């Protein structure tokens, strides 16, 4: 019925270690080896964590959406546990993304916040998924909680492109996305390292958190103890 | 079945019209309070009038929506309704259309308040009513779905806005923009494109929420 994710108990820890190593090497290259960027100087180095965080935040949310769809079709509890984990990790990444963005924007644009499509969409996404986490806390019945949060996740995820385009028509200032083809090699090595580093960290956190979630579910779904056995 | 569900909702709303009046007074009071955020500068108030109207409408709508499953929660009436030989989708659309009509009416009722307080008159009243109808449609489709969930939870007054507000950002944005173009003048003729955006948002949400409602209420 539910899977404890325990077939490979050490796997998340290995991935976690790998992520830390990648992130350490990538950040070292990004901070000390790569040259400062011509126009923005040292501030630009935050890009080595900012851009990977953005990719991975979106990836975590997408994974949550996939889990929600599969759960609604298959009603398998392990997808509920994975969805809960992915939403939580996605919220953390989206929050970090907003913070890093603000730190970068202050010296570059002169303001902490700007009503640009990507910033606004990230903030909206953050609040939408925080709302889903709140919903999960308020519903005690595991079956209802799972279905409702799956429904809310699907709706919130479908909302993302609409928010993006509506804000884009409304106002815009953010830089165009950086991709390895627009960035020179010295810059993309730390970028790639960090992207994989955060990807590994995210995967490991989702696996560990899903394990906690399915343990809780197992506890909640367990039939009440028989009276005779209690005595 | 849809007409029966809609008839039931409209009858319920008619019998609880005191609640509609209370929500209207709340909305009007909100419009009055918003002007204190700006100060008595007529020009600024006029400029922000569309935003204030929609924020007032949004805040009032959470009251209407949070209460909209009140009758169904009493005496386990929802289970009785679900036992009827019909699709839960009819229940959803009946409720959503009724909520939509009520919010549109509320929006229309708030127009004179806005005109008086902010000196935000316009001659394009039919256009303004169209925008209000489309904008409130964008609020009521996801609002009704979430109300069905939060009505069964203890702290529904907190949870409903928490879930609804991030979601309706595009609808709010497009409505405010269209309304302010109608009030302040529209030299580039942009209102049309915002109305198209609103309509497409409505189409997506009315179909998606109807599709998912069955999952939300089934036991």
Short mmCIF file of C-alpha atoms in Angstrom, two decimals:
data_model
loop_
_atom_site.label_atom_id
_atom_site.label_comp_id
_atom_site.label_asym_id
_atom_site.label_seq_id
_atom_site.Cartn_x
_atom_site.Cartn_y
_atom_site.Cartn_z
CA UNK A 1 0.00 0.00 0.00
CA UNK A 2 2.66 2.52 0.88
CA UNK A 3 6.30 2.42 0.26
CA UNK A 4 8.71 3.58 2.91
CA UNK A 5 11.28 4.53 0.33
CA UNK A 6 13.51 2.21 2.25
CA UNK A 7 14.76 -0.05 -0.49
CA UNK A 8 17.96 1.97 -0.64
CA UNK A 9 18.18 3.54 2.83
CA UNK A 10 21.62 5.06 2.22
CA UNK A 11 20.91 6.46 -1.25
CA UNK A 12 19.65 9.92 -0.17
CA UNK A 13 22.67 10.39 2.09
CA UNK A 14 25.03 9.54 -0.77
CA UNK A 15 23.24 12.02 -3.05
CA UNK A 16 23.32 14.60 -0.26
CA UNK A 17 27.10 14.18 0.08
CA UNK A 18 27.53 14.43 -3.67
CA UNK A 19 25.47 17.63 -3.70
CA UNK A 20 27.57 19.21 -0.95
CA UNK A 21 30.78 18.35 -2.83
CA UNK A 22 29.48 19.75 -6.12
CA UNK A 23 28.19 22.89 -4.45
CA UNK A 24 31.48 23.42 -2.60
CA UNK A 25 33.59 23.03 -5.75
CA UNK A 26 31.22 25.10 -7.86
CA UNK A 27 31.05 27.90 -5.30
CA UNK A 28 34.84 27.87 -4.87
CA UNK A 29 35.35 28.28 -8.61
CA UNK A 30 32.60 30.86 -8.75
CA UNK A 31 33.96 32.91 -5.87
CA UNK A 32 37.73 32.65 -6.33
CA UNK A 33 38.64 31.32 -9.77
CA UNK A 34 36.19 32.82 -12.26
CA UNK A 35 36.96 36.44 -13.19
CA UNK A 36 34.53 39.17 -12.13
CA UNK A 37 31.97 40.10 -14.74
CA UNK A 38 32.77 43.19 -16.84
CA UNK A 39 29.66 45.27 -16.19
CA UNK A 40 28.33 44.14 -12.84
CA UNK A 41 31.62 43.23 -11.10
CA UNK A 42 31.65 41.07 -7.98
CA UNK A 43 27.91 41.28 -7.42
CA UNK A 44 27.35 39.07 -10.41
CA UNK A 45 28.89 36.10 -8.60
CA UNK A 46 25.55 35.53 -6.89
CA UNK A 47 24.39 34.29 -10.28
CA UNK A 48 26.23 31.01 -9.60
CA UNK A 49 23.69 30.15 -6.93
CA UNK A 50 20.77 32.27 -8.09
CA UNK A 51 20.29 30.74 -11.52
CA UNK A 52 20.68 27.10 -10.31
CA UNK A 53 18.22 27.84 -7.48
CA UNK A 54 15.73 29.14 -10.01
CA UNK A 55 16.04 26.05 -12.20
CA UNK A 56 15.72 23.69 -9.28
CA UNK A 57 12.83 25.55 -7.63
CA UNK A 58 10.86 25.20 -10.84
CA UNK A 59 11.91 21.57 -11.09
CA UNK A 60 10.71 20.83 -7.54
CA UNK A 61 7.34 22.49 -8.23
CA UNK A 62 7.03 20.57 -11.50
CA UNK A 63 7.76 17.34 -9.64
CA UNK A 64 5.07 18.25 -7.09
CA UNK A 65 2.62 18.79 -9.96
CA UNK A 66 3.52 15.42 -11.50
CA UNK A 67 3.05 13.73 -8.10
CA UNK A 68 -0.34 15.43 -7.70
CA UNK A 69 -1.56 14.21 -11.09
CA UNK A 70 -0.32 10.65 -10.48
CA UNK A 71 -1.90 10.62 -7.02
CA UNK A 72 -5.30 11.64 -8.39
CA UNK A 73 -5.16 8.86 -10.98
CA UNK A 74 -3.60 6.07 -8.94
CA UNK A 75 -4.42 6.96 -5.31
CA UNK A 76 -1.09 5.52 -4.24
CA UNK A 77 0.01 7.04 -0.91
CA UNK A 78 3.68 7.23 -1.80
CA UNK A 79 2.85 9.95 -4.34
CA UNK A 80 1.18 11.97 -1.60
CA UNK A 81 4.33 11.69 0.52
CA UNK A 82 6.48 12.69 -2.44
CA UNK A 83 4.21 15.63 -3.25
CA UNK A 84 4.41 16.92 0.31
CA UNK A 85 8.20 16.66 0.20
CA UNK A 86 8.47 18.34 -3.19
CA UNK A 87 6.18 21.23 -2.18
CA UNK A 88 8.18 21.88 0.99
CA UNK A 89 11.54 21.78 -0.76
CA UNK A 90 10.11 23.91 -3.59
CA UNK A 91 8.88 26.51 -1.10
CA UNK A 92 12.32 26.68 0.54
CA UNK A 93 14.02 27.09 -2.85
CA UNK A 94 11.51 29.72 -4.01
CA UNK A 95 12.06 31.66 -0.78
CA UNK A 96 15.85 31.47 -1.22
CA UNK A 97 15.37 32.58 -4.81
CA UNK A 98 13.48 35.71 -3.73
CA UNK A 99 16.14 36.51 -1.09
CA UNK A 100 19.06 36.05 -3.50
CA UNK A 101 17.22 38.10 -6.09
CA UNK A 102 16.72 40.94 -3.63
CA UNK A 103 20.39 40.85 -2.58
CA UNK A 104 21.41 41.03 -6.24
CA UNK A 105 18.84 43.64 -7.22
CA UNK A 106 19.74 46.23 -4.56
CA UNK A 107 23.25 47.06 -5.86
CA UNK A 108 22.35 46.42 -9.51
CA UNK A 109 18.94 48.00 -9.98
CA UNK A 110 19.02 50.13 -6.82
CA UNK A 111 15.85 48.54 -5.42
CA UNK A 112 15.19 45.38 -3.43
CA UNK A 113 12.16 44.42 -5.41
CA UNK A 114 10.86 44.99 -8.88
CA UNK A 115 7.57 44.07 -10.49
CA UNK A 116 9.14 41.98 -13.18
CA UNK A 117 7.36 38.86 -14.50
CA UNK A 118 9.83 36.32 -13.13
CA UNK A 119 10.13 37.93 -9.71
CA UNK A 120 6.41 38.38 -9.37
CA UNK A 121 5.68 34.88 -10.62
CA UNK A 122 8.16 33.41 -8.11
CA UNK A 123 6.54 35.35 -5.28
CA UNK A 124 3.05 34.29 -6.37
CA UNK A 125 4.23 30.69 -6.64
CA UNK A 126 5.78 30.90 -3.18
CA UNK A 127 2.53 32.14 -1.64
CA UNK A 128 0.41 29.63 -3.58
CA UNK A 129 2.48 26.70 -2.35
CA UNK A 130 2.68 28.08 1.20
CA UNK A 131 -1.12 28.13 1.09
CA UNK A 132 -1.14 24.46 0.12
CA UNK A 133 1.19 23.61 3.01
CA UNK A 134 -1.17 25.50 5.34
CA UNK A 135 -4.12 23.55 3.91
CA UNK A 136 -2.29 20.31 4.64
CA UNK A 137 -1.79 21.36 8.25
CA UNK A 138 -5.47 22.15 8.76
CA UNK A 139 -6.93 18.91 7.39
CA UNK A 140 -6.67 15.91 9.71
CA UNK A 141 -8.19 13.24 7.48
CA UNK A 142 -5.25 11.90 5.39
CA UNK A 143 -7.40 10.96 2.38
CA UNK A 144 -9.01 14.39 2.13
CA UNK A 145 -5.72 16.12 2.79
CA UNK A 146 -4.04 14.20 -0.01
CA UNK A 147 -6.79 14.80 -2.58
CA UNK A 148 -7.31 18.46 -1.71
CA UNK A 149 -3.67 19.34 -1.77
CA UNK A 150 -3.26 17.46 -5.06
CA UNK A 151 -6.13 19.50 -6.55
CA UNK A 152 -4.68 22.74 -5.18
CA UNK A 153 -1.22 21.86 -6.50
CA UNK A 154 -2.56 21.23 -10.00
CA UNK A 155 -4.46 24.53 -10.03
CA UNK A 156 -1.50 26.50 -8.64
CA UNK A 157 0.86 24.98 -11.18
CA UNK A 158 -1.45 25.69 -14.11
CA UNK A 159 -1.59 29.26 -12.83
CA UNK A 160 2.16 29.80 -13.20
CA UNK A 161 2.32 30.54 -16.96
CA UNK A 162 -0.80 32.72 -16.75
CA UNK A 163 0.73 34.79 -13.96
CA UNK A 164 3.97 35.03 -15.90
CA UNK A 165 2.41 36.32 -19.10
CA UNK A 166 -0.05 38.64 -17.42
CA UNK A 167 2.70 40.31 -15.40
CA UNK A 168 4.87 40.44 -18.48
CA UNK A 169 2.25 42.45 -20.32
CA UNK A 170 1.83 44.58 -17.27
CA UNK A 171 5.48 45.52 -16.67
CA UNK A 172 9.02 44.30 -17.36
CA UNK A 173 12.69 44.99 -16.51
CA UNK A 174 14.47 41.70 -15.60
CA UNK A 175 17.47 40.53 -17.61
CA UNK A 176 16.93 37.89 -20.27
CA UNK A 177 17.59 34.37 -19.01
CA UNK A 178 21.24 33.36 -19.02
CA UNK A 179 21.95 30.10 -20.78
CA UNK A 180 25.35 28.44 -21.30
CA UNK A 181 25.39 29.79 -24.86
CA UNK A 182 25.17 33.42 -23.70
CA UNK A 183 27.74 32.92 -20.92
CA UNK A 184 31.44 32.27 -21.52
CA UNK A 185 33.10 29.03 -20.42
CA UNK A 186 34.75 30.47 -17.32
CA UNK A 187 31.30 31.40 -16.08
CA UNK A 188 29.41 28.29 -17.02
CA UNK A 189 31.63 25.76 -15.25
CA UNK A 190 30.72 26.98 -11.72
CA UNK A 191 27.15 27.52 -12.90
CA UNK A 192 26.83 23.91 -14.04
CA UNK A 193 28.58 22.57 -10.94
CA UNK A 194 26.23 24.46 -8.68
CA UNK A 195 23.21 23.50 -10.75
CA UNK A 196 24.03 19.82 -10.24
CA UNK A 197 24.99 20.47 -6.61
CA UNK A 198 21.61 22.01 -5.83
CA UNK A 199 19.85 19.36 -7.92
CA UNK A 200 21.48 16.63 -5.81
CA UNK A 201 20.71 18.43 -2.55
CA UNK A 202 17.11 18.93 -3.64
CA UNK A 203 16.72 15.28 -4.66
CA UNK A 204 18.18 14.08 -1.38
CA UNK A 205 15.99 16.41 0.68
CA UNK A 206 12.87 15.36 -1.22
CA UNK A 207 13.72 11.68 -0.70
CA UNK A 208 14.38 12.13 3.01
CA UNK A 209 11.33 14.32 3.53
CA UNK A 210 9.15 11.87 1.59
CA UNK A 211 10.41 9.13 3.88
CA UNK A 212 9.32 11.14 6.92
CA UNK A 213 5.96 11.85 5.27
CA UNK A 214 5.30 8.22 4.48
CA UNK A 215 6.24 7.18 8.01
CA UNK A 216 3.70 9.67 9.32
CA UNK A 217 1.12 8.42 6.84
CA UNK A 218 1.74 4.83 7.89
CA UNK A 219 1.11 5.88 11.47
CA UNK A 220 -2.07 7.79 10.55
CA UNK A 221 -3.48 5.08 8.32
CA UNK A 222 -2.75 2.22 10.73
CA UNK A 223 -5.92 0.56 12.01
CA UNK A 224 -6.69 1.35 15.64
CA UNK A 225 -5.29 -1.22 18.09
CA UNK A 226 -7.60 -4.07 19.02
CA UNK A 227 -8.93 -3.75 22.57
CA UNK A 228 -7.71 -7.16 23.66
CA UNK A 229 -4.15 -6.43 22.59
CA UNK A 230 -4.03 -3.16 24.48
CA UNK A 231 -4.58 -4.84 27.82
CA UNK B 1 -29.80 19.21 -13.11
CA UNK B 2 -27.69 22.31 -13.51
CA UNK B 3 -30.78 24.51 -13.61
CA UNK B 4 -32.14 22.79 -10.49
CA UNK B 5 -28.84 23.36 -8.67
CA UNK B 6 -28.73 26.98 -9.82
CA UNK B 7 -32.35 27.50 -8.76
CA UNK B 8 -31.55 26.13 -5.31
CA UNK B 9 -28.54 28.45 -4.96
CA UNK B 10 -30.41 31.53 -6.11
CA UNK B 11 -33.27 30.76 -3.74
CA UNK B 12 -30.81 30.36 -0.88
CA UNK B 13 -29.15 33.65 -1.75
CA UNK B 14 -32.47 35.43 -2.01
CA UNK B 15 -33.48 34.19 1.43
CA UNK B 16 -30.17 35.31 2.93
CA UNK B 17 -30.18 38.72 1.23
CA UNK B 18 -29.34 40.35 4.56
CA UNK B 19 -25.92 38.78 4.17
CA UNK B 20 -25.51 40.37 0.75
CA UNK B 21 -26.33 43.76 2.26
CA UNK B 22 -23.77 43.20 5.02
CA UNK B 23 -21.10 42.29 2.49
CA UNK B 24 -21.96 45.36 0.44
CA UNK B 25 -21.62 47.60 3.47
CA UNK B 26 -18.28 45.93 4.21
CA UNK B 27 -17.11 46.62 0.65
CA UNK B 28 -18.24 50.24 0.78
CA UNK B 29 -16.51 50.71 4.14
CA UNK B 30 -13.34 49.24 2.65
CA UNK B 31 -13.52 51.75 -0.23
CA UNK B 32 -13.90 54.54 2.32
CA UNK B 33 -10.89 53.31 4.30
CA UNK B 34 -8.67 52.90 1.23
CA UNK B 35 -8.89 56.64 0.60
CA UNK B 36 -7.16 57.26 3.94
CA UNK B 37 -4.13 55.39 2.60
CA UNK B 38 -3.69 58.09 -0.04
CA UNK B 39 -4.98 61.18 1.72
CA UNK B 40 -7.47 63.69 0.41
CA UNK B 41 -5.76 64.25 -2.94
CA UNK B 42 -8.53 64.01 -5.52
CA UNK B 43 -6.21 63.39 -8.46
CA UNK B 44 -4.41 60.46 -6.79
CA UNK B 45 -7.65 58.92 -5.57
CA UNK B 46 -9.03 59.02 -9.09
CA UNK B 47 -5.87 57.43 -10.40
CA UNK B 48 -6.02 54.52 -7.93
CA UNK B 49 -9.81 54.14 -8.01
CA UNK B 50 -9.78 50.97 -10.17
CA UNK B 51 -7.31 49.26 -7.82
CA UNK B 52 -9.34 50.22 -4.77
CA UNK B 53 -12.58 49.01 -6.34
CA UNK B 54 -11.07 45.61 -7.10
CA UNK B 55 -9.37 45.23 -3.73
CA UNK B 56 -12.68 46.07 -2.05
CA UNK B 57 -14.44 43.56 -4.25
CA UNK B 58 -11.77 40.93 -3.59
CA UNK B 59 -11.96 41.33 0.19
CA UNK B 60 -15.76 41.24 0.12
CA UNK B 61 -15.70 38.19 -2.14
CA UNK B 62 -13.83 36.14 0.45
CA UNK B 63 -16.72 36.76 2.86
CA UNK B 64 -19.29 35.69 0.28
CA UNK B 65 -17.30 32.67 -0.87
CA UNK B 66 -16.37 31.44 2.61
CA UNK B 67 -20.06 31.40 3.53
CA UNK B 68 -21.22 29.84 0.29
CA UNK B 69 -21.09 26.24 1.51
CA UNK B 70 -22.62 27.11 4.88
CA UNK B 71 -26.00 25.49 4.14
CA UNK B 72 -24.39 22.32 2.80
CA UNK B 73 -22.36 21.83 5.96
CA UNK B 74 -25.42 21.74 8.20
CA UNK B 75 -27.00 18.34 8.91
CA UNK B 76 -24.56 16.74 6.46
CA UNK B 77 -26.60 18.15 3.58
CA UNK B 78 -23.62 17.81 1.26
CA UNK B 79 -23.74 14.03 1.51
CA UNK B 80 -27.43 14.11 0.66
CA UNK B 81 -26.72 16.21 -2.40
CA UNK B 82 -23.97 13.88 -3.53
CA UNK B 83 -26.33 10.91 -3.25
CA UNK B 84 -28.55 12.43 -5.92
CA UNK B 85 -28.29 10.60 -9.24
CA UNK B 86 -26.34 13.37 -10.90
CA UNK B 87 -22.87 14.58 -11.53
CA UNK B 88 -21.23 16.65 -8.77
CA UNK B 89 -20.15 18.96 -11.57
CA UNK B 90 -23.72 20.25 -11.82
CA UNK B 91 -23.58 21.14 -8.13
CA UNK B 92 -20.30 22.95 -8.66
CA UNK B 93 -21.43 24.96 -11.66
CA UNK B 94 -24.73 25.83 -9.96
CA UNK B 95 -22.86 27.15 -6.95
CA UNK B 96 -20.18 28.90 -8.99
CA UNK B 97 -22.69 30.64 -11.28
CA UNK B 98 -24.72 31.78 -8.27
CA UNK B 99 -21.58 33.13 -6.58
CA UNK B 100 -20.59 34.81 -9.82
CA UNK B 101 -23.97 36.54 -10.16
CA UNK B 102 -23.82 37.69 -6.56
CA UNK B 103 -20.29 39.09 -6.91
CA UNK B 104 -21.17 40.82 -10.19
CA UNK B 105 -24.14 42.42 -8.48
CA UNK B 106 -21.87 43.46 -5.61
CA UNK B 107 -19.39 44.97 -8.07
CA UNK B 108 -22.12 46.91 -9.83
CA UNK B 109 -23.42 48.12 -6.47
CA UNK B 110 -19.94 49.34 -5.54
CA UNK B 111 -19.54 51.41 -8.74
CA UNK B 112 -21.57 54.39 -7.45
CA UNK B 113 -19.63 54.32 -4.18
CA UNK B 114 -16.39 54.49 -6.15
CA UNK B 115 -17.68 57.26 -8.41
CA UNK B 116 -18.76 59.38 -5.45
CA UNK B 117 -15.72 58.83 -3.24
CA UNK B 118 -12.99 58.98 -5.87
CA UNK B 119 -14.63 61.14 -8.55
CA UNK B 120 -14.04 58.26 -10.95
CA UNK B 121 -16.97 58.63 -13.31
CA UNK B 122 -17.04 57.15 -16.79
CA UNK B 123 -19.43 57.12 -19.72
CA UNK B 124 -18.47 53.58 -20.73
CA UNK B 125 -20.70 51.92 -18.14
CA UNK B 126 -21.60 48.78 -20.19
CA UNK B 127 -17.88 48.15 -20.74
CA UNK B 128 -17.22 48.59 -17.01
CA UNK B 129 -19.98 46.12 -16.18
CA UNK B 130 -18.51 43.64 -18.68
CA UNK B 131 -15.10 43.90 -16.99
CA UNK B 132 -16.69 43.45 -13.56
CA UNK B 133 -18.60 40.39 -14.81
CA UNK B 134 -15.46 38.83 -16.30
CA UNK B 135 -13.28 39.68 -13.30
CA UNK B 136 -15.72 38.28 -10.75
CA UNK B 137 -16.06 35.16 -12.92
CA UNK B 138 -12.31 34.72 -12.44
CA UNK B 139 -12.78 35.05 -8.65
CA UNK B 140 -15.78 32.79 -8.29
CA UNK B 141 -14.58 29.71 -10.23
CA UNK B 142 -11.51 28.92 -8.08
CA UNK B 143 -13.17 30.58 -5.07
CA UNK B 144 -16.09 28.14 -5.12
CA UNK B 145 -13.78 25.15 -5.46
CA UNK B 146 -11.62 26.26 -2.54
CA UNK B 147 -14.67 27.19 -0.50
CA UNK B 148 -15.83 23.57 -0.88
CA UNK B 149 -12.58 22.49 0.75
CA UNK B 150 -12.20 25.16 3.40
CA UNK B 151 -15.87 24.99 4.48
CA UNK B 152 -15.05 21.63 6.04
CA UNK B 153 -12.05 22.97 7.93
CA UNK B 154 -12.12 24.82 11.25
CA UNK B 155 -10.32 28.01 10.22
CA UNK B 156 -11.98 28.64 6.87
CA UNK B 157 -11.82 32.43 7.14
CA UNK B 158 -8.02 32.30 7.15
CA UNK B 159 -7.43 29.47 4.76
CA UNK B 160 -9.66 30.56 1.87
CA UNK B 161 -7.89 33.88 1.17
CA UNK B 162 -4.53 32.21 1.69
CA UNK B 163 -5.29 29.74 -1.09
CA UNK B 164 -7.26 32.07 -3.33
CA UNK B 165 -5.26 35.31 -3.38
CA UNK B 166 -2.07 34.07 -5.09
CA UNK B 167 -4.15 32.27 -7.68
CA UNK B 168 -6.27 35.14 -8.85
CA UNK B 169 -3.35 37.52 -9.39
CA UNK B 170 -3.77 37.42 -13.20
CA UNK B 171 -7.51 38.07 -12.98
CA UNK B 172 -6.98 40.90 -10.52
CA UNK B 173 -4.22 42.43 -12.62
CA UNK B 174 -6.22 42.32 -15.83
CA UNK B 175 -9.38 43.60 -14.14
CA UNK B 176 -7.62 46.52 -12.48
CA UNK B 177 -5.83 47.44 -15.68
CA UNK B 178 -9.00 47.25 -17.80
CA UNK B 179 -11.05 49.18 -15.23
CA UNK B 180 -8.49 51.91 -14.88
CA UNK B 181 -8.24 52.25 -18.66
CA UNK B 182 -12.01 52.63 -18.80
CA UNK B 183 -12.03 55.28 -16.07
CA UNK B 184 -8.89 57.24 -16.97
CA UNK B 185 -9.24 57.04 -20.75
CA UNK B 186 -7.75 54.61 -23.21
CA UNK B 187 -5.89 56.39 -26.01
CA UNK B 188 -4.16 53.23 -27.29
CA UNK B 189 -7.35 51.15 -27.17
CA UNK B 190 -5.80 48.49 -24.90
CA UNK B 191 -8.95 47.55 -22.99
CA UNK B 192 -9.79 44.90 -25.55
CA UNK B 193 -6.59 42.91 -25.02
CA UNK B 194 -7.06 42.92 -21.23
CA UNK B 195 -10.62 41.74 -21.67
CA UNK B 196 -9.39 38.92 -23.90
CA UNK B 197 -6.84 37.94 -21.23
CA UNK B 198 -9.56 37.95 -18.56
CA UNK B 199 -11.86 35.87 -20.72
CA UNK B 200 -9.18 33.28 -21.42
CA UNK B 201 -8.30 33.10 -17.73
CA UNK B 202 -11.98 32.55 -16.97
CA UNK B 203 -12.24 29.82 -19.61
CA UNK B 204 -9.24 27.94 -18.16
CA UNK B 205 -10.45 28.20 -14.57
CA UNK B 206 -14.10 27.41 -15.21
CA UNK B 207 -13.17 24.22 -17.05
CA UNK B 208 -10.29 23.12 -14.79
CA UNK B 209 -12.14 23.71 -11.51
CA UNK B 210 -15.24 21.95 -12.80
CA UNK B 211 -13.10 19.01 -13.77
CA UNK B 212 -11.45 18.78 -10.33
CA UNK B 213 -14.54 19.44 -8.18
CA UNK B 214 -15.60 15.79 -8.29
CA UNK B 215 -12.33 14.81 -6.59
CA UNK B 216 -12.79 17.40 -3.86
CA UNK B 217 -16.23 16.36 -2.66
CA UNK B 218 -16.18 12.63 -3.20
CA UNK B 219 -15.71 10.52 -0.10
#
